[in-house]
Amino acid sequence: MTGVSGLTKRFGTNTVLDNIDLEIEDGERVVIIGPSGTGKSTLLRAINFLDHPDAGTITVGDLSVDAARASRRNILALRRRTAFVFQNYALFANKTARENITEALVTVQKRSRADAEARADEVLRETGLLDKADSYPAALSGGQQQRVGIGRAMALDADLMLFDEPTSALDPEWVGEVLDLMRRVAEQRQTMLIVTHEMQFAREIADRIVFMDGGRIVEQGPPSQIFDAPHDKRTRDFLRRVG
Amino acid sequence: MQPLDIDYMLGLVPVLLGYVPLTLGMALASMAFALVLAALLAVERVVRVPVLDQAVMLFISFFRGTPLLVQLFLFYYGLPQLMSFLTQINGVTAAIMGLTLHFAAYMAESIRAAIIGVDRNQWEASMAVGMTRAQMLRRIVLPQASRVAAPTLVNYFIDMIKSTSLAFTLGVTELMGATQKEAAGSFLYFESFIVVAVIYWIIVEVLSYGQRLLESRMEEAYAR
């Protein structure tokens, strides 16, 4: 079981996450939608403490961390059970595509270099980028960089994969290849929590849609319910706007 | 105006070249120590360990705020007075100590600026994959910062090579000290000092060439 309970995050006097409760089943694919500035990204970033939450409990697998009392060791343990895909890819600029994937396997997971490289090549094959293994990020297109970013996250074999608007920074021509790769990740019954503005993709990939507004979860349910018969007026308004 | 004594100048070149290894040796040793110390100081300035941070700021302030010559005299003449077991401190040792601490203070600031300049997403990506702070610095942040800092660090190294000439004031017969002796013996001051000037100049030019090679190599990862 994975999820958060009572998760709260304030930036100054602004409450960005207001007592969020969210449970995710193993293998479940949950997509968070909602207007910008409603805390969707902050929720993802609070789960692995990129933004330190002020209160609440975060659970990933058999590990539960109380945000108010989290030690550096707790935070590392949590980060090692999650994988994160960034909006701006955030590939290590001084590492090739292959090294981007092996880096954490060797330094964090303490796997042998040969083992890590074998895993990296496996992932690069899956992402269709084996021929770019020795390229540095600066030499890759946005779509290729994001596929490496997803590959880096896949290789970690994390309990929970977090995707923070993975196609928002991409030129339209690269969006399709990134979504295709995410579909393939989803097919492997990987537990995924995704923030995206790609509504068609959300409808097709998600087991559950979570609609957030103003730092709270307004409503959630299967895609058919949220997209075709939303209960809350805010959900209806939002869907009409992005429609 | 007297004509220059060309034969004397040509004869002086091989004599002075014999002192180049000591000059370069002092500079290389000081640079190696200074780089390590500067990196530690810079990382501390970024991470900011309480109390230690104040000490580091004081250190940097002192060694940037006082002349190198004063620092060298402090180490060479001053230290043995304080610590009697150091009845005599070797001039080369004192010079390396002074150059190391002096230049480490400067280099720490340029390394710190380079560390801060590393894109925030590089820190976040390192954290997200579960790296410790030390792993993040060693594997991701410092390698990227070193590319930014490299040109200024080479500049400091050039400055350091020239500053080794101050060691002659501590009685070290390095390139400058040897020239001084030769000039005092021959009374051909202009000839002597123009020869040593050209020798320093050539050393620095060779280094500048190396700097360009290094920089183009470091750019490889970032070429589009």
PDB file of C-alpha atoms in Angstrom, chain B residues 30 61 64 111 122 126-128 131 134 162 170 180 182 187 201 215 219 221:
ATOM      1  CA  SER B  30      50.841  24.707  -3.866  1.00  0.00           C
ATOM      2  CA  SER B  61      38.680  37.177   4.686  1.00  0.00           C
ATOM      3  CA  ARG B  64      42.318  37.635   0.762  1.00  0.00           C
ATOM      4  CA  ILE B 111      34.457  27.394  -6.870  1.00  0.00           C
ATOM      5  CA  GLN B 122      20.692  18.804 -11.249  1.00  0.00           C
ATOM      6  CA  SER B 126      20.366  13.714  -7.649  1.00  0.00           C
ATOM      7  CA  MET B 127      18.144  13.894  -4.591  1.00  0.00           C
ATOM      8  CA  ALA B 128      15.267  12.182  -6.372  1.00  0.00           C
ATOM      9  CA  MET B 131      21.868  10.166  -3.463  1.00  0.00           C
ATOM     10  CA  ALA B 134      28.213  13.783  -0.522  1.00  0.00           C
ATOM     11  CA  LYS B 162      54.561  34.181 -10.934  1.00  0.00           C
ATOM     12  CA  LEU B 170      62.653  33.846   2.120  1.00  0.00           C
ATOM     13  CA  GLN B 180      69.073  38.152  -8.616  1.00  0.00           C
ATOM     14  CA  GLU B 182      73.528  36.334 -11.364  1.00  0.00           C
ATOM     15  CA  PHE B 187      76.033  43.976 -12.861  1.00  0.00           C
ATOM     16  CA  TRP B 201      56.300  34.502 -20.028  1.00  0.00           C
ATOM     17  CA  GLU B 215      38.509  23.744 -21.977  1.00  0.00           C
ATOM     18  CA  GLU B 219      32.999  21.226 -23.434  1.00  0.00           C
ATOM     19  CA  ALA B 221      29.614  16.815 -22.939  1.00  0.00           C
TER      20      ALA B 221
END
